[in-house]
């Protein structure tokens, strides 16, 4: 099938792209638009390393067609820092919330969204709110600490 | 005038500014990872790249009657479809495994396992490649399938490896059947028999250690780029051992090793899975050489779980002989090892069952015997270590389980029986009856510290009360010793290359430094910790030290990172290379201050003239002088290389304790508490150590509580997606409590032992022990993993423990 023209906002910038109708958003981001911070771990919606924001909700970009982003708003890990690191980015460094870094972009994207949905989550709420993102390296404990510390910082700033 | 106190304070500040050994320095790697700026293999983009995808077998055992590529080749965007026939003229249709066997790159007339690589498609993008894979038509004739390793050596078993049928040896000694791979024995069989004959008590327990897969979140892949004009081959690859890959690729392809460049960029976790060389890599390399364009191959999760290296799959029988007080007199371990279709395990050459003979554990055992048989089945080939050094996980599992079995038989407390059998602090270095020299340890202190921290007595009391009420509570206790830091080249090599490791350090004129190592980080934070070692040794702030690994064009040769060998071997090389530099710097400093070298002493970051306050030269000043003012006869520059061949392994140890509550009606296990005390000798970066321990515990939890790779009778792998294969999420993962003692290794330059695998090795038997302990009053001595709710419920149901009264 012929390629289709889509346009959407990506990290605050208006983007035009030609995509195959069957093309997955994660491939458009990584291959066509060269934003390789969003990773691929399973392509079956289980691992969450492909998590991005689409129209204000967390989605797994391996299970979204690029065409579904048409006229929408997408934020990836590359759009998180705004001059300086976002509170979740800083907190992951401070609390040793990452090791190999492969899950990290997805974790950060989910964490910043979770903190918008629930600015002051309990440990339990973090565990359930981030359960769609897997990590093989950290045992999660320091990620939870990082999310808690980012929450505190964001609340102080608010 | 400065007081003595001021001076001490100034010294501490000077030392802290270096961020050296012992500092929980934030990781150097993190800023790029949190901004999505890591470079993993799939992020490598070379102009003109083509994509490889593999046609795989749906059958576990079948003859290939024909392959029709026409439809695939007719698809626009497809450049080539290669099969074993195409690789034959290049002699690349088979490749050597790290274990002395061979493995088919593309199936040669027969397939030996489901998902085996049959053909490779090269196309313009990954979508077209995937379409073309569907269009390749392969005709199979199904053959009888061998799944059960216990039947592998039956006289009427189907013969799997026809290519090796006539060989009396497939790389690891004589064999007795076409499906037999090796027999390996260690220890004194006769003396062990005698110990058992004379013993007051003996116990015996069978146990199965399931096949499990490390499954890092990044799958395996590579980008191969052959430059036809210069004859140079670059390969970006997910490898824990890039230098070994270079040697193998050169041997296979005929491209001189100097023209092969292997780059392991950022790696999204390895855990032992990324040590071996997989057919996908080889096909991408061949395709790039044939077509003359870069070729990228990235496997998907199902391919990863179905074909790349898994671990364990050991059918073990443990036996202990002891006196009535529980003092051990002898140990026997017998194993049937299922290696799958090809013997592609990754162990040092002389160790077909890895370091299984470390199975005497932390205990003073006078005599032991280990017997292992490896067999072929129609399953994916392996096995590697999964966050462990070469079968040490299996060794620790069998001995720790047997300690509990013996304790239960004799009615002795599980902590007490360990205490009675520990190697005592004054016995180190301690030679085990199976030939290991344990370097250092203080097992009693570690055990006592944990028992006090958790109030062991109190827990046992609580357990008794709960039992009286019909509730199930279990306390698992493990006091492990393991072996890491492979290894002395006198007994460890891979494909004939000794298992040393290396570091090369250069100090620049302005006093900053760059260092390159033969290891490769996959999340362990080498860029952070190696710099800390150099900082402490050379007095250069960590921040001014650049660490690079993974590019074989620039890094010195090394055997890579697995089995917690980076700190014991690579870290030692780093310290020794730094000390070579410091020795030279001392001479330069003496020359600058016009004193004899003997009058100069090292102090944190400078050389001082003994007894002359104020007479000093900082490392920075010396570095500058190294490039313009050195003593007569000395060569300029300030750099050193060290290839460190360790004199011995290191032996980290620990005490772990786990408390569980089991719902007897559903089999759901609640891990109420997990307390892990590790002793890894000198601690370089406590923050990173704790992170490694958390991660290792979580992988241990995964193995014990849910991971398995079952096959049905037809050899279909059940459970090769993240839907079926258990990876713990935030929700199931318990809270971890960590603790430590420090018993330095006497032979390591820094006293460090390595840590990352200990929590995996030690936690797995601890979870099992807790489950069994909860059922011990029902005469249960062992339950096989995984302890998921359904399986635990099955056990409870068989015992009648789930009855409602
Ligand atoms: S790659 Fe999208 S969830 Fe795993
Ligand atoms: S840091 Fe490696 S998977 Fe999370």
PDB file of N, CA, C and O in Angstrom, chain B residues 742-783:
ATOM      1  N   UNK B 742      33.322  -7.040  55.374  1.00  0.00           N
ATOM      2  CA  UNK B 742      34.443  -6.859  54.448  1.00  0.00           C
ATOM      3  C   UNK B 742      35.600  -7.774  54.852  1.00  0.00           C
ATOM      4  O   UNK B 742      36.218  -7.590  55.891  1.00  0.00           O
ATOM      5  N   UNK B 743      35.840  -8.773  54.028  1.00  0.00           N
ATOM      6  CA  UNK B 743      36.991  -9.661  54.226  1.00  0.00           C
ATOM      7  C   UNK B 743      37.797  -9.629  52.926  1.00  0.00           C
ATOM      8  O   UNK B 743      37.464 -10.305  51.966  1.00  0.00           O
ATOM      9  N   UNK B 744      38.821  -8.803  52.872  1.00  0.00           N
ATOM     10  CA  UNK B 744      39.524  -8.613  51.599  1.00  0.00           C
ATOM     11  C   UNK B 744      40.157  -9.903  51.063  1.00  0.00           C
ATOM     12  O   UNK B 744      40.527 -10.779  51.833  1.00  0.00           O
ATOM     13  N   UNK B 745      40.271  -9.968  49.767  1.00  0.00           N
ATOM     14  CA  UNK B 745      41.004 -11.072  49.157  1.00  0.00           C
ATOM     15  C   UNK B 745      42.497 -10.805  49.340  1.00  0.00           C
ATOM     16  O   UNK B 745      42.975  -9.728  48.990  1.00  0.00           O
ATOM     17  N   UNK B 746      43.232 -11.786  49.858  1.00  0.00           N
ATOM     18  CA  UNK B 746      44.662 -11.538  50.111  1.00  0.00           C
ATOM     19  C   UNK B 746      45.495 -11.459  48.830  1.00  0.00           C
ATOM     20  O   UNK B 746      46.584 -10.885  48.855  1.00  0.00           O
ATOM     21  N   UNK B 747      44.993 -12.010  47.725  1.00  0.00           N
ATOM     22  CA  UNK B 747      45.853 -12.023  46.535  1.00  0.00           C
ATOM     23  C   UNK B 747      45.485 -10.968  45.505  1.00  0.00           C
ATOM     24  O   UNK B 747      46.172 -10.788  44.515  1.00  0.00           O
ATOM     25  N   UNK B 748      44.374 -10.277  45.707  1.00  0.00           N
ATOM     26  CA  UNK B 748      43.968  -9.253  44.742  1.00  0.00           C
ATOM     27  C   UNK B 748      44.629  -7.931  45.137  1.00  0.00           C
ATOM     28  O   UNK B 748      44.649  -7.583  46.318  1.00  0.00           O
ATOM     29  N   UNK B 749      45.165  -7.189  44.162  1.00  0.00           N
ATOM     30  CA  UNK B 749      45.888  -5.961  44.512  1.00  0.00           C
ATOM     31  C   UNK B 749      45.069  -4.992  45.354  1.00  0.00           C
ATOM     32  O   UNK B 749      45.630  -4.209  46.120  1.00  0.00           O
ATOM     33  N   UNK B 750      43.760  -5.002  45.205  1.00  0.00           N
ATOM     34  CA  UNK B 750      42.926  -4.089  45.990  1.00  0.00           C
ATOM     35  C   UNK B 750      42.157  -4.817  47.081  1.00  0.00           C
ATOM     36  O   UNK B 750      41.432  -4.205  47.860  1.00  0.00           O
ATOM     37  N   UNK B 751      42.236  -6.130  47.092  1.00  0.00           N
ATOM     38  CA  UNK B 751      41.446  -6.912  48.056  1.00  0.00           C
ATOM     39  C   UNK B 751      40.007  -7.125  47.624  1.00  0.00           C
ATOM     40  O   UNK B 751      39.183  -7.610  48.388  1.00  0.00           O
ATOM     41  N   UNK B 752      39.680  -6.739  46.387  1.00  0.00           N
ATOM     42  CA  UNK B 752      38.286  -6.818  45.923  1.00  0.00           C
ATOM     43  C   UNK B 752      37.990  -8.186  45.332  1.00  0.00           C
ATOM     44  O   UNK B 752      38.860  -8.830  44.754  1.00  0.00           O
ATOM     45  N   UNK B 753      36.729  -8.625  45.453  1.00  0.00           N
ATOM     46  CA  UNK B 753      36.380  -9.969  45.014  1.00  0.00           C
ATOM     47  C   UNK B 753      35.365 -10.035  43.876  1.00  0.00           C
ATOM     48  O   UNK B 753      35.218 -11.076  43.243  1.00  0.00           O
ATOM     49  N   UNK B 754      34.584  -8.984  43.653  1.00  0.00           N
ATOM     50  CA  UNK B 754      33.529  -9.093  42.640  1.00  0.00           C
ATOM     51  C   UNK B 754      32.220  -9.443  43.317  1.00  0.00           C
ATOM     52  O   UNK B 754      32.203 -10.168  44.305  1.00  0.00           O
ATOM     53  N   UNK B 755      31.103  -8.910  42.769  1.00  0.00           N
ATOM     54  CA  UNK B 755      29.860  -9.065  43.538  1.00  0.00           C
ATOM     55  C   UNK B 755      28.622  -9.387  42.709  1.00  0.00           C
ATOM     56  O   UNK B 755      27.703 -10.037  43.198  1.00  0.00           O
ATOM     57  N   UNK B 756      28.572  -8.969  41.447  1.00  0.00           N
ATOM     58  CA  UNK B 756      27.272  -8.894  40.775  1.00  0.00           C
ATOM     59  C   UNK B 756      26.520 -10.211  40.731  1.00  0.00           C
ATOM     60  O   UNK B 756      25.299 -10.237  40.746  1.00  0.00           O
ATOM     61  N   UNK B 757      27.238 -11.317  40.664  1.00  0.00           N
ATOM     62  CA  UNK B 757      26.502 -12.570  40.536  1.00  0.00           C
ATOM     63  C   UNK B 757      26.111 -13.173  41.879  1.00  0.00           C
ATOM     64  O   UNK B 757      25.197 -13.987  41.949  1.00  0.00           O
ATOM     65  N   UNK B 758      26.804 -12.789  42.963  1.00  0.00           N
ATOM     66  CA  UNK B 758      26.513 -13.390  44.269  1.00  0.00           C
ATOM     67  C   UNK B 758      25.027 -13.369  44.620  1.00  0.00           C
ATOM     68  O   UNK B 758      24.482 -14.386  45.050  1.00  0.00           O
ATOM     69  N   UNK B 759      24.357 -12.217  44.447  1.00  0.00           N
ATOM     70  CA  UNK B 759      22.948 -12.184  44.862  1.00  0.00           C
ATOM     71  C   UNK B 759      22.068 -13.128  44.048  1.00  0.00           C
ATOM     72  O   UNK B 759      21.027 -13.573  44.541  1.00  0.00           O
ATOM     73  N   UNK B 760      22.463 -13.410  42.839  1.00  0.00           N
ATOM     74  CA  UNK B 760      21.691 -14.360  42.027  1.00  0.00           C
ATOM     75  C   UNK B 760      21.963 -15.778  42.521  1.00  0.00           C
ATOM     76  O   UNK B 760      21.048 -16.528  42.837  1.00  0.00           O
ATOM     77  N   UNK B 761      23.241 -16.088  42.631  1.00  0.00           N
ATOM     78  CA  UNK B 761      23.669 -17.419  43.060  1.00  0.00           C
ATOM     79  C   UNK B 761      23.120 -17.741  44.446  1.00  0.00           C
ATOM     80  O   UNK B 761      22.625 -18.839  44.699  1.00  0.00           O
ATOM     81  N   UNK B 762      23.198 -16.764  45.349  1.00  0.00           N
ATOM     82  CA  UNK B 762      22.825 -17.019  46.730  1.00  0.00           C
ATOM     83  C   UNK B 762      21.335 -16.978  46.994  1.00  0.00           C
ATOM     84  O   UNK B 762      20.835 -17.669  47.881  1.00  0.00           O
ATOM     85  N   UNK B 763      20.600 -16.169  46.225  1.00  0.00           N
ATOM     86  CA  UNK B 763      19.186 -15.997  46.576  1.00  0.00           C
ATOM     87  C   UNK B 763      18.324 -17.164  46.117  1.00  0.00           C
ATOM     88  O   UNK B 763      17.328 -17.486  46.761  1.00  0.00           O
ATOM     89  N   UNK B 764      18.696 -17.808  45.020  1.00  0.00           N
ATOM     90  CA  UNK B 764      17.810 -18.830  44.459  1.00  0.00           C
ATOM     91  C   UNK B 764      17.573 -19.982  45.453  1.00  0.00           C
ATOM     92  O   UNK B 764      16.424 -20.302  45.769  1.00  0.00           O
ATOM     93  N   UNK B 765      18.651 -20.584  45.999  1.00  0.00           N
ATOM     94  CA  UNK B 765      18.382 -21.636  46.987  1.00  0.00           C
ATOM     95  C   UNK B 765      17.691 -21.097  48.233  1.00  0.00           C
ATOM     96  O   UNK B 765      17.010 -21.843  48.932  1.00  0.00           O
ATOM     97  N   UNK B 766      17.843 -19.802  48.494  1.00  0.00           N
ATOM     98  CA  UNK B 766      17.221 -19.222  49.681  1.00  0.00           C
ATOM     99  C   UNK B 766      15.698 -19.182  49.540  1.00  0.00           C
ATOM    100  O   UNK B 766      14.974 -19.470  50.489  1.00  0.00           O
ATOM    101  N   UNK B 767      15.225 -18.829  48.338  1.00  0.00           N
ATOM    102  CA  UNK B 767      13.774 -18.854  48.113  1.00  0.00           C
ATOM    103  C   UNK B 767      13.245 -20.286  48.243  1.00  0.00           C
ATOM    104  O   UNK B 767      12.234 -20.531  48.900  1.00  0.00           O
ATOM    105  N   UNK B 768      13.941 -21.237  47.603  1.00  0.00           N
ATOM    106  CA  UNK B 768      13.496 -22.630  47.692  1.00  0.00           C
ATOM    107  C   UNK B 768      13.505 -23.086  49.151  1.00  0.00           C
ATOM    108  O   UNK B 768      12.558 -23.736  49.614  1.00  0.00           O
ATOM    109  N   UNK B 769      14.569 -22.713  49.858  1.00  0.00           N
ATOM    110  CA  UNK B 769      14.678 -23.133  51.263  1.00  0.00           C
ATOM    111  C   UNK B 769      13.506 -22.604  52.085  1.00  0.00           C
ATOM    112  O   UNK B 769      12.987 -23.309  52.957  1.00  0.00           O
ATOM    113  N   UNK B 770      13.082 -21.384  51.785  1.00  0.00           N
ATOM    114  CA  UNK B 770      11.975 -20.797  52.548  1.00  0.00           C
ATOM    115  C   UNK B 770      10.675 -21.554  52.288  1.00  0.00           C
ATOM    116  O   UNK B 770       9.907 -21.833  53.207  1.00  0.00           O
ATOM    117  N   UNK B 771      10.450 -21.900  51.022  1.00  0.00           N
ATOM    118  CA  UNK B 771       9.226 -22.648  50.675  1.00  0.00           C
ATOM    119  C   UNK B 771       9.250 -24.006  51.381  1.00  0.00           C
ATOM    120  O   UNK B 771       8.264 -24.431  51.981  1.00  0.00           O
ATOM    121  N   UNK B 772      10.390 -24.694  51.280  1.00  0.00           N
ATOM    122  CA  UNK B 772      10.494 -26.028  51.875  1.00  0.00           C
ATOM    123  C   UNK B 772      10.355 -25.924  53.394  1.00  0.00           C
ATOM    124  O   UNK B 772       9.671 -26.740  54.019  1.00  0.00           O
ATOM    125  N   UNK B 773      10.975 -24.908  53.958  1.00  0.00           N
ATOM    126  CA  UNK B 773      10.926 -24.745  55.416  1.00  0.00           C
ATOM    127  C   UNK B 773       9.480 -24.571  55.901  1.00  0.00           C
ATOM    128  O   UNK B 773       9.120 -25.050  56.969  1.00  0.00           O
ATOM    129  N   UNK B 774       8.688 -23.912  55.074  1.00  0.00           N
ATOM    130  CA  UNK B 774       7.286 -23.717  55.462  1.00  0.00           C
ATOM    131  C   UNK B 774       6.542 -25.049  55.513  1.00  0.00           C
ATOM    132  O   UNK B 774       5.508 -25.165  56.165  1.00  0.00           O
ATOM    133  N   UNK B 775       7.069 -26.041  54.785  1.00  0.00           N
ATOM    134  CA  UNK B 775       6.396 -27.343  54.711  1.00  0.00           C
ATOM    135  C   UNK B 775       7.170 -28.432  55.431  1.00  0.00           C
ATOM    136  O   UNK B 775       6.815 -29.613  55.374  1.00  0.00           O
ATOM    137  N   UNK B 776       8.254 -28.046  56.113  1.00  0.00           N
ATOM    138  CA  UNK B 776       9.160 -29.038  56.700  1.00  0.00           C
ATOM    139  C   UNK B 776       8.452 -29.929  57.712  1.00  0.00           C
ATOM    140  O   UNK B 776       8.716 -31.124  57.800  1.00  0.00           O
ATOM    141  N   UNK B 777       7.497 -29.350  58.453  1.00  0.00           N
ATOM    142  CA  UNK B 777       6.780 -30.145  59.460  1.00  0.00           C
ATOM    143  C   UNK B 777       5.864 -31.168  58.804  1.00  0.00           C
ATOM    144  O   UNK B 777       5.312 -32.035  59.470  1.00  0.00           O
ATOM    145  N   UNK B 778       5.685 -31.068  57.496  1.00  0.00           N
ATOM    146  CA  UNK B 778       4.878 -32.063  56.769  1.00  0.00           C
ATOM    147  C   UNK B 778       5.793 -33.074  56.082  1.00  0.00           C
ATOM    148  O   UNK B 778       5.406 -33.726  55.125  1.00  0.00           O
ATOM    149  N   UNK B 779       7.049 -33.129  56.549  1.00  0.00           N
ATOM    150  CA  UNK B 779       8.045 -34.065  56.030  1.00  0.00           C
ATOM    151  C   UNK B 779       8.454 -33.782  54.597  1.00  0.00           C
ATOM    152  O   UNK B 779       8.842 -34.695  53.862  1.00  0.00           O
ATOM    153  N   UNK B 780       8.356 -32.555  54.191  1.00  0.00           N
ATOM    154  CA  UNK B 780       8.821 -32.186  52.854  1.00  0.00           C
ATOM    155  C   UNK B 780      10.300 -31.815  52.969  1.00  0.00           C
ATOM    156  O   UNK B 780      10.682 -31.017  53.828  1.00  0.00           O
ATOM    157  N   UNK B 781      11.141 -32.418  52.120  1.00  0.00           N
ATOM    158  CA  UNK B 781      12.569 -32.073  52.168  1.00  0.00           C
ATOM    159  C   UNK B 781      12.988 -31.236  50.968  1.00  0.00           C
ATOM    160  O   UNK B 781      14.042 -30.594  50.979  1.00  0.00           O
ATOM    161  N   UNK B 782      12.197 -31.256  49.918  1.00  0.00           N
ATOM    162  CA  UNK B 782      12.570 -30.476  48.740  1.00  0.00           C
ATOM    163  C   UNK B 782      11.356 -30.265  47.843  1.00  0.00           C
ATOM    164  O   UNK B 782      10.501 -31.140  47.729  1.00  0.00           O
ATOM    165  N   UNK B 783      11.283 -29.097  47.218  1.00  0.00           N
ATOM    166  CA  UNK B 783      10.286 -28.827  46.183  1.00  0.00           C
ATOM    167  C   UNK B 783      11.034 -28.173  45.024  1.00  0.00           C
ATOM    168  O   UNK B 783      11.812 -27.246  45.238  1.00  0.00           O
TER     169      UNK B 783
END
